[in-house]
Coordinates of C-alpha atoms and ligand atoms in Angstrom, one line a residue:
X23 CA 60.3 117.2 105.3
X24 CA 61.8 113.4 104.7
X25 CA 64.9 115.2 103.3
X26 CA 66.1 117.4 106.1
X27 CA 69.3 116.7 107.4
X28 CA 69.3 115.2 111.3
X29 CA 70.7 117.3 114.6
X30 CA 73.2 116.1 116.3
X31 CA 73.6 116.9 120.0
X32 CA 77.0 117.8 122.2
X33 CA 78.3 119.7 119.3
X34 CA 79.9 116.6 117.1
X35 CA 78.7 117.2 113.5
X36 CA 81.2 115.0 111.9
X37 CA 84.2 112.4 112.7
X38 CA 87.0 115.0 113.2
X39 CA 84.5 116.6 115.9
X40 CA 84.0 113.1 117.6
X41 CA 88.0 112.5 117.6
X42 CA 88.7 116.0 119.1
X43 CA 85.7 115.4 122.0
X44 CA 86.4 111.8 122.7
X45 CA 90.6 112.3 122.9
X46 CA 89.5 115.0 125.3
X47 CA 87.9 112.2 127.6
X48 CA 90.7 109.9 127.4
X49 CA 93.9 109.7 129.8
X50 CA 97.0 110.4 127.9
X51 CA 98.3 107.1 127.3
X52 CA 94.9 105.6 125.8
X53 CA 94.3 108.3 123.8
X54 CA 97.8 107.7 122.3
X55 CA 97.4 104.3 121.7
X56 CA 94.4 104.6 120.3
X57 CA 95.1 107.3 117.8
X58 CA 98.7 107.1 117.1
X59 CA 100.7 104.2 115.1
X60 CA 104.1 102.7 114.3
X61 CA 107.0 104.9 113.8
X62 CA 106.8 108.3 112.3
X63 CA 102.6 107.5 111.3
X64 CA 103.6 108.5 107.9
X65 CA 101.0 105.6 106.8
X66 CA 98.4 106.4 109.4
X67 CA 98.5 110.3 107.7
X68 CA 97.8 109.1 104.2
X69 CA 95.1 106.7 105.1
X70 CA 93.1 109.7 105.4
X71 CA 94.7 112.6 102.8
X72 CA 94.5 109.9 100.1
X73 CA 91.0 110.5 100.0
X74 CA 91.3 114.3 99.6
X75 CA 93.3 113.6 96.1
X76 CA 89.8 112.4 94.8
X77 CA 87.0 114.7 93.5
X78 CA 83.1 113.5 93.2
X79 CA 81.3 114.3 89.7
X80 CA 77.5 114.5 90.5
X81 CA 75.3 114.0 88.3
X82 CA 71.7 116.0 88.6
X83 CA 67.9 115.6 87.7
X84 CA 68.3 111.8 88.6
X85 CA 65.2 111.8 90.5
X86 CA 66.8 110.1 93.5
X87 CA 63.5 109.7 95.4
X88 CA 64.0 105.8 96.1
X89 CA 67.0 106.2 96.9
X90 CA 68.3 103.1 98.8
X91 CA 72.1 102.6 100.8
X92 CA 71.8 99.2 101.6
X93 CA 73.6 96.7 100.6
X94 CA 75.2 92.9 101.9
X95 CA 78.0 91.5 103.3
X96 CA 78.7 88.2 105.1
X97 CA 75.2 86.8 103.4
X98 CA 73.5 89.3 105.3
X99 CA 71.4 92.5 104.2
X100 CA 73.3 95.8 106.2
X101 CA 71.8 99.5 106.5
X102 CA 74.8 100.8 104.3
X103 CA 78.4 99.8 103.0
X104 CA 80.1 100.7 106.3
X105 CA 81.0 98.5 109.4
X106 CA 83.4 98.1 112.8
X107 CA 87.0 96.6 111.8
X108 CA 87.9 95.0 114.8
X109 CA 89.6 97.0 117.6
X110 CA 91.6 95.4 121.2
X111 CA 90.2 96.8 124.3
X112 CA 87.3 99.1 124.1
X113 CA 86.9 99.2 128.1
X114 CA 90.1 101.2 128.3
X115 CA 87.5 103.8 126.2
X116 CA 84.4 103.0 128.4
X117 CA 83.4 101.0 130.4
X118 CA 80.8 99.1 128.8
X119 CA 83.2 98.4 126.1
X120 CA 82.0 96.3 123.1
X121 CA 78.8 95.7 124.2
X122 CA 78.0 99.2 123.9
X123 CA 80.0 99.1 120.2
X124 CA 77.6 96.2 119.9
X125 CA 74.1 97.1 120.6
X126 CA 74.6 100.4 118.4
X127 CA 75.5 98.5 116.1
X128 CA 72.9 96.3 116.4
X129 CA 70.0 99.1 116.6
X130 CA 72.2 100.8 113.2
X131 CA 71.6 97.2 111.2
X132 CA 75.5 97.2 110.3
X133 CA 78.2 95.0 110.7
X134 CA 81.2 94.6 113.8
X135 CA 84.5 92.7 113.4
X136 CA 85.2 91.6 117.3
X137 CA 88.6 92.1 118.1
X138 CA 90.1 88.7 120.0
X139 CA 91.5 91.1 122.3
X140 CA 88.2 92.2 123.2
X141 CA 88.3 93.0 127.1
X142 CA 84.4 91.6 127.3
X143 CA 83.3 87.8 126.2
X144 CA 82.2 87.1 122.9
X145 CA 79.1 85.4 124.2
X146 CA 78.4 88.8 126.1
X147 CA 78.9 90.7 122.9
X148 CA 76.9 88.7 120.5
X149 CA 73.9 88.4 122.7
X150 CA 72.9 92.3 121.9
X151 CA 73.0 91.1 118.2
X152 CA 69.9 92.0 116.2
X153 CA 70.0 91.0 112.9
X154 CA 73.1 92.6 112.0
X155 CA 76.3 90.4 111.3
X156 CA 79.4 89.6 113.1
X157 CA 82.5 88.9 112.4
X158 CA 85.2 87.3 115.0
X159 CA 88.8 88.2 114.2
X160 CA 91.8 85.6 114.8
X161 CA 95.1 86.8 114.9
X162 CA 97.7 84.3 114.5
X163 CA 99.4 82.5 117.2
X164 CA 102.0 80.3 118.4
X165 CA 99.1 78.9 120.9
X166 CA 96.8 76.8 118.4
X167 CA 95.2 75.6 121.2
X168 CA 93.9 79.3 121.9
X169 CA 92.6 80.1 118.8
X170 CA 90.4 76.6 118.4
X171 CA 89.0 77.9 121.7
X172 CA 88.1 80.9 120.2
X173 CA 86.8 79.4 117.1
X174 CA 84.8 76.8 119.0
X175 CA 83.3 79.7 121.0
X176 CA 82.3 82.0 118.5
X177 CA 80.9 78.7 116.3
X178 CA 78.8 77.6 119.2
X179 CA 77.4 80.4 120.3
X180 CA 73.3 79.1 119.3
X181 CA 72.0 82.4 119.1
X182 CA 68.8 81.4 120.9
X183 CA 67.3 84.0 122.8
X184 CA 63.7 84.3 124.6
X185 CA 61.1 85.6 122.5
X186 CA 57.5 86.2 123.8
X187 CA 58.6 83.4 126.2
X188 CA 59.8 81.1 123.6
X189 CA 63.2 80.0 123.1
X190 CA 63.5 80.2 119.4
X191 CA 67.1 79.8 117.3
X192 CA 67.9 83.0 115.7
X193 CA 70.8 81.1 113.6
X194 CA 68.6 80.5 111.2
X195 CA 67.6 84.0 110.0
X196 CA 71.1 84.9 109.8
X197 CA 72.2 86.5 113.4
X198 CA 75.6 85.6 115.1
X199 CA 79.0 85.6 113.8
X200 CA 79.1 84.7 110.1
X201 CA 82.9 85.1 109.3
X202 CA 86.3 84.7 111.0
X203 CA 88.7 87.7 109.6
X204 CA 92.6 86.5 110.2
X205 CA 94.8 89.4 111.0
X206 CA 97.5 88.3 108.5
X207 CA 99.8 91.4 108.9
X208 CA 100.9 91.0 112.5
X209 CA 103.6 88.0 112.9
X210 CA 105.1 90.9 115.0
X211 CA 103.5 93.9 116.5
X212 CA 104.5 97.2 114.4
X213 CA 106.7 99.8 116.4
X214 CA 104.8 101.9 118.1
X215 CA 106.5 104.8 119.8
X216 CA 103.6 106.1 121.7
X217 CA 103.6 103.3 123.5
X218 CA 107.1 102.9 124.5
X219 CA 107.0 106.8 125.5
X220 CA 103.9 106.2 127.5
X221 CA 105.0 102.9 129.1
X222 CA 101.9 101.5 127.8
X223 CA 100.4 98.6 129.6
X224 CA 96.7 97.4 130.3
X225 CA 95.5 98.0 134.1
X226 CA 96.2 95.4 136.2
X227 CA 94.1 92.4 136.4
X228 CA 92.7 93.0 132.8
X229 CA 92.1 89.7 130.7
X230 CA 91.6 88.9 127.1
X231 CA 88.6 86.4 127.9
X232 CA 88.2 85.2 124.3
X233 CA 91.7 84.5 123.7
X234 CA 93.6 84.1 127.1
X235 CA 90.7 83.3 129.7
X236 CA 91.3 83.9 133.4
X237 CA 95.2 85.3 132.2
X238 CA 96.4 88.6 133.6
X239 CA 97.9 89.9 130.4
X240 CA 99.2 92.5 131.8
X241 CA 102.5 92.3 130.6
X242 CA 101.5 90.9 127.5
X243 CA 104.5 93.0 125.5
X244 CA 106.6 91.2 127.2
X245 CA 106.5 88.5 124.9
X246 CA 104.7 85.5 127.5
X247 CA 105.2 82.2 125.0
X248 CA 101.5 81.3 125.0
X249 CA 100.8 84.6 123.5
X250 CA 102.9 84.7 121.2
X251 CA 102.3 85.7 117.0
X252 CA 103.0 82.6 114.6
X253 CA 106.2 83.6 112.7
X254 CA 106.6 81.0 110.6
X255 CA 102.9 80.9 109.2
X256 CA 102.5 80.4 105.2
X257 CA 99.7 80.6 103.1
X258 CA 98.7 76.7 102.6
X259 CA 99.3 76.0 106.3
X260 CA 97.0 78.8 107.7
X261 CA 94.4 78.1 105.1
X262 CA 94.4 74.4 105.9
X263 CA 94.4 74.7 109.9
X264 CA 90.7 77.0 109.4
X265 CA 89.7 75.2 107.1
X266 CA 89.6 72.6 109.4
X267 CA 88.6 74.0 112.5
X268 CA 85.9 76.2 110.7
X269 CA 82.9 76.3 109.0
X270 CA 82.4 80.0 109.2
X271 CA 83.3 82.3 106.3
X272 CA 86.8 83.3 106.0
X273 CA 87.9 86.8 105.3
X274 CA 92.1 87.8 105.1
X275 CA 92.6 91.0 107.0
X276 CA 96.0 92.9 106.0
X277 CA 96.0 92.8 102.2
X278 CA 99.0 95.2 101.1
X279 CA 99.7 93.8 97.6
X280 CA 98.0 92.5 94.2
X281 CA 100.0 89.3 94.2
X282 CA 99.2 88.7 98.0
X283 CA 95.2 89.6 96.9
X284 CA 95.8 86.7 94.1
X285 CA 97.2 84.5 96.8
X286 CA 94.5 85.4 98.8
X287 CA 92.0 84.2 95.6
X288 CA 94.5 81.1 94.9
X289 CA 94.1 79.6 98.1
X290 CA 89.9 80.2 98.7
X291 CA 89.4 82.8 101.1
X292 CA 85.8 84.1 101.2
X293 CA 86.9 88.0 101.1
X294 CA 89.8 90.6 102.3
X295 CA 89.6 93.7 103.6
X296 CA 92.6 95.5 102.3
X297 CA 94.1 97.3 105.2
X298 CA 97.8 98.2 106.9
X299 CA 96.2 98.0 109.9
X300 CA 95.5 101.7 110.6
X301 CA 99.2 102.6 110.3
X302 CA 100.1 100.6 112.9
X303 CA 102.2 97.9 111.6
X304 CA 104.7 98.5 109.1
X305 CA 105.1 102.4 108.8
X306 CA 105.5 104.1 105.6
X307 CA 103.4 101.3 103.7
X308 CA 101.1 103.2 100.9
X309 CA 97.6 104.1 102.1
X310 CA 95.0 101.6 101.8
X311 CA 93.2 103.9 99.1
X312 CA 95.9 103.4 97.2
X313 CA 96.7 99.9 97.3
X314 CA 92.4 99.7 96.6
X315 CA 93.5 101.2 93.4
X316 CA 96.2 98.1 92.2
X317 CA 94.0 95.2 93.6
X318 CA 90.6 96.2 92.1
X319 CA 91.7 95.7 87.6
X320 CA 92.7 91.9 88.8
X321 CA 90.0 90.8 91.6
X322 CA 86.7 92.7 91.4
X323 CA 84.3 90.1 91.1
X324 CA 86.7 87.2 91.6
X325 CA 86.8 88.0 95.4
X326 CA 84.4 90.6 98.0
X327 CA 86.9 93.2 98.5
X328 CA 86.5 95.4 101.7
X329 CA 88.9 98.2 102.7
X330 CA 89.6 99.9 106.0
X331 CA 92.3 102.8 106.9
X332 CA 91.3 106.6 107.1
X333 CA 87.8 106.3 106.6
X334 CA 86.5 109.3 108.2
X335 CA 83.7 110.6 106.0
X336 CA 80.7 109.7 104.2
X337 CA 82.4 111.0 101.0
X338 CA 85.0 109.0 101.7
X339 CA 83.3 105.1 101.9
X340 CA 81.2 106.6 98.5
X341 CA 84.8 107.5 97.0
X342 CA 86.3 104.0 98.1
X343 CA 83.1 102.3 96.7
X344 CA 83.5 104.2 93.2
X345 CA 86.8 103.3 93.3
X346 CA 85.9 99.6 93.4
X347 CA 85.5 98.3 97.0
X348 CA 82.8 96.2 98.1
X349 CA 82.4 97.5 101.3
X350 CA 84.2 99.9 104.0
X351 CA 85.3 99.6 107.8
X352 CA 86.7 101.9 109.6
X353 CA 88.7 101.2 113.5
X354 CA 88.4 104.5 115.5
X355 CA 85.8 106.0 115.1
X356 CA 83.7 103.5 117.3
X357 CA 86.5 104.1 120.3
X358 CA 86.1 108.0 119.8
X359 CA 82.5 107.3 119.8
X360 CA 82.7 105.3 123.3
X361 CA 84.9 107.9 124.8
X362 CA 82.4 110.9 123.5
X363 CA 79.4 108.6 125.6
X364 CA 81.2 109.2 128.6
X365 CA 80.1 112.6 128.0
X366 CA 76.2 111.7 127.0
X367 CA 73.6 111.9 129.5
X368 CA 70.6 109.9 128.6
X369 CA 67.2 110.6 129.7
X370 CA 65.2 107.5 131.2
X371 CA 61.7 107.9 131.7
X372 CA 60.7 105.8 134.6
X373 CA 56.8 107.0 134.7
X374 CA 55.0 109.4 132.4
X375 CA 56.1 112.3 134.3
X376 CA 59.5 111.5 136.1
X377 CA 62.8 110.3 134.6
X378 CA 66.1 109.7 136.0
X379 CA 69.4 110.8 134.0
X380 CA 72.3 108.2 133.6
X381 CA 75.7 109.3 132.0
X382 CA 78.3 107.0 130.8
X383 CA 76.3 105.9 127.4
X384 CA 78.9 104.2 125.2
X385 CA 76.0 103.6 122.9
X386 CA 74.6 106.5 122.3
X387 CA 78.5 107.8 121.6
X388 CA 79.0 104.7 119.1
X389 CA 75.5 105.6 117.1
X390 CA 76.5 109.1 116.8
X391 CA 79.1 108.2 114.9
X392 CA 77.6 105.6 112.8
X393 CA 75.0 108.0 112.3
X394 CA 76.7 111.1 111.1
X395 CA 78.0 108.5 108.5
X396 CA 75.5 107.2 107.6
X397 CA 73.7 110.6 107.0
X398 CA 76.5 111.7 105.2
X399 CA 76.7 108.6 102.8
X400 CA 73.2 109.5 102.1
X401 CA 73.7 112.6 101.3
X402 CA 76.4 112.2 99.1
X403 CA 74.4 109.7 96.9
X404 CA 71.6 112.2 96.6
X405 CA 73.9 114.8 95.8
X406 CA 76.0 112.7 93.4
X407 CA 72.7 111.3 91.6
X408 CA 73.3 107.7 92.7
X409 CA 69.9 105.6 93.3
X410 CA 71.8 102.4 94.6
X411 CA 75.2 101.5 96.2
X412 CA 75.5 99.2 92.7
X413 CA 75.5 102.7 90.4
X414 CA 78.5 103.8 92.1
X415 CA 81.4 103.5 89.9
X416 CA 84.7 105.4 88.8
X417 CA 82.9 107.5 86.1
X418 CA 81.8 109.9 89.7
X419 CA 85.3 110.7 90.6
X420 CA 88.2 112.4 89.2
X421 CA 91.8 112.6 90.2
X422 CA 92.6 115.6 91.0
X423 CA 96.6 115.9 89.6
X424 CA 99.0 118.5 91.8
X425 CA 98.7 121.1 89.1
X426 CA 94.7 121.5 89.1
X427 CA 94.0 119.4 86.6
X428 CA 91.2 116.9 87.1
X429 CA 91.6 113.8 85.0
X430 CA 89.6 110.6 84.6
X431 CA 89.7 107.3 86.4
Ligands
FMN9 C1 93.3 100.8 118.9 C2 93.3 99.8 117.8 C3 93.3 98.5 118.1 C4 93.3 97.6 117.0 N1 93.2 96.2 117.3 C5 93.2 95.3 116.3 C6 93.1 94.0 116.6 O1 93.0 93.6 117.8 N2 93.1 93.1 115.6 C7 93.1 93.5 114.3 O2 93.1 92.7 113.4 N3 93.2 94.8 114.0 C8 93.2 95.7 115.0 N4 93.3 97.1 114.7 C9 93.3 97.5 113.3 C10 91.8 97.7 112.8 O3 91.1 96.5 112.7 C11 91.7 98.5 111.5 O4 92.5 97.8 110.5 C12 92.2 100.0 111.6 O5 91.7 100.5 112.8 C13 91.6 100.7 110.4 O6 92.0 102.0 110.4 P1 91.1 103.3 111.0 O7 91.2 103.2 112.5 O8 91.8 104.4 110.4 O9 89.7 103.1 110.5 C14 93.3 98.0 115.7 C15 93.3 99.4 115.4 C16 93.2 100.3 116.5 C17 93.2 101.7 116.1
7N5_10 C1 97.8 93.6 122.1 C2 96.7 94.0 121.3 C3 97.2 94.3 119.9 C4 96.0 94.7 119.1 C5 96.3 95.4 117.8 O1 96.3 94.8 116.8 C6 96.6 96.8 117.8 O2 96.8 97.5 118.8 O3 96.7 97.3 116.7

């Protein structure tokens, strides 16, 4: 039967179960980095109950046999409205890091945001790219010098590959890194008490090789000039700088307000994602939901507007997509999905009759995760009536008010 639901192994059914069994696998102070953020994580809690304030309103008999999740962003055709914000450091999950975050993403036809702290070389990451999109994120430095590097790197990376013994150029059909997202909400790095508490640092001998190469960053917190954020950036200046050094797409990352979305508009960026970061900046900042809420009246349409933050169900990108967003991305879940793959075993046949078993499968981890999404993404637009992602609007939700009362959007 087509519409069965799928069966998950190593008892993860949903997100929450991935978070529980991939903390589990992490030392302490990872873990903590990973799922804490600044201060008191006031922010980083609402992220995810600002969702539960919402209530769907399915419609029925919509004959939802053609029912289709796909949709685009960054030019490119995706499997459904849901990709990887960029995260620092997946090794410190697993060991195959992003190219394990990669290549499921890859087999899952959805998008990644690389991280310039990546712990693993862009050109490494890219090359398990299918035809699924990438973006490179820049966050903004002191060291120009670094970041045309990294620009110059992610641009001319020529996607050719061998193919039946050919080189061909995959550019072309629309493979690679198609948009640079600026992290526009870090001139400093948030407060993060976890990591004071922990004494947080990277293991020795670790490098940043998009950003830093052949640096032991190490003691990167303690402020090393070179790596230094830009704290006297502006609008106009940042704007000008990529435009000049880039021809790639360019997305603002770290949209808190409506008049910095206009600015964002004003000034020609291709798209933001409205985020706070996952908490982790500025504590006590309204959830992303929220500030989804404000932006959407005076830029739908003007702009592609993406949100990340608390993400967590499939309920929850179809309640941010009625709510007006373009698209979704969502941090953790791909780290709690490389930290559950330390706990996969795989099953490699070699012949017909004898295979070997290999553990450590970051991959497998991260396409659990983006499948239980997606499964339950589909199954909340069958079960809400919705045919296409382009049917879902605000007449399928409710507010639900603190007295019981439901009221329209
Ligand atoms: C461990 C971790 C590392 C992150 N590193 C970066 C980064 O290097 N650059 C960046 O722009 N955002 C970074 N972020 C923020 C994410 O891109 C994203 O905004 C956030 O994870 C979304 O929240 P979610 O994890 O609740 O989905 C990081 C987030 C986490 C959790
Ligand atoms: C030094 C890496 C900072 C990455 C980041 O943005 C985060 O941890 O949230």
């Amino acid at each position: 039967m087509a519409n069965r639901q799928r069966k998950y192994d190593n008892q993860v059914y949903c997100i929450k179960d991935l978070e529980i069994l991939g903390s589990a696998n992490m030392l302490k102070s990872y873990r903590e980095y990973y799922n804490e953020g600044a201060m008191d994580l006031i922010t980083l809690r609402e992220n995810e109950t600002a969702y539960d304030r919402y209530r769907i309103r399915p419609r029925v008999l919509r004959n939802i046999s053609d029912l289709d999740t796909a949709t685009t962003i960054f030019g490119t055709k995706v499997k459904f409205p849901f990709g990887f914000s960029p995260t620092a450091m997946h090794t410190l999950a697993h060991p195959e890091g992003e190219v394990a975050t990669s290549k499921a993403a890859a087999v899952a036809n959805i998008p990644m945001g690389l991280s310039n702290y990546s712990t693993i070389k862009l050109e490494d990451v890219i090359a398990e790219r299918r035809d699924n999109p990438y973006a490179m994120q820049v966050s903004l430095l002191k060291n120009k010098d670094a970041m045309i590097q990294l620009i110059r790197r992610a641009e001319s990376v020529y996607f050719s590959k061998v193919c039946s013994k050919q080189l061909i150029n995959t550019r072309d059909s629309g493979a690679g890194f198609k948009a640079l997202l600026l992290t526009l909400d870090v001139p400093y790095l948030g407060r993060r008490l976890n990591e004071f508490r922990n004494d947080f640092g990277v293991p020795k001998g670790m490098e940043y090789p998009n950003l830093f190469p052949g640096v032991d960053v190490t003691n990167l917190e303690d402020g090393q000039e070179s790596m230094a954020y830009d704290d006297c950036a502006d609008w106009a200046g940042v704007m000008e700088f990529f435009r000049k050094h880039t021809k790639l797409d360019i997305w603002g990352k770290g949209i808190y307000t409506v008049q910095d979305a206009e600015l964002a508009i004003e000034h020609g960026m291709d798209g933001i994602i409205i985020s706070n970061h996952g908490g982790r900046q500025l504590d006590s900042v309204p959830a992303s939901l929220d500030v989804l809420r404000e932006i959407v009246p005076v830029a739908k349409g003007r702009i592609p507007i993406a949100i990340d933050g608390g993400i967590r169900r499939g309920t929850d990108i179809f309640k941010a997509l009625a709510l007006g967003a373009d698209f979704c991305f969502a941090g953790r879940p791909a780290i709690w999905g490389l930290a559950v793959g330390r706990s996969i075993q795989s099953k490699i046949y070699i012949t017909l009759t004898r295979f070997t078993t290999i553990k450590y499968n970051g991959q497998k981890g991260v396409e659990l995760a983006i499948n239980l999404l997606y499964d339950e993404f589909k199954t909340t637009m069958a079960l809400a009536g919705c045919r296409s992602v382009t049917e879902i609007g605000k007449e399928y939700l409710s507010l639900l008010q603190p007295t019981g009362v439901l009221s329209k959007l």
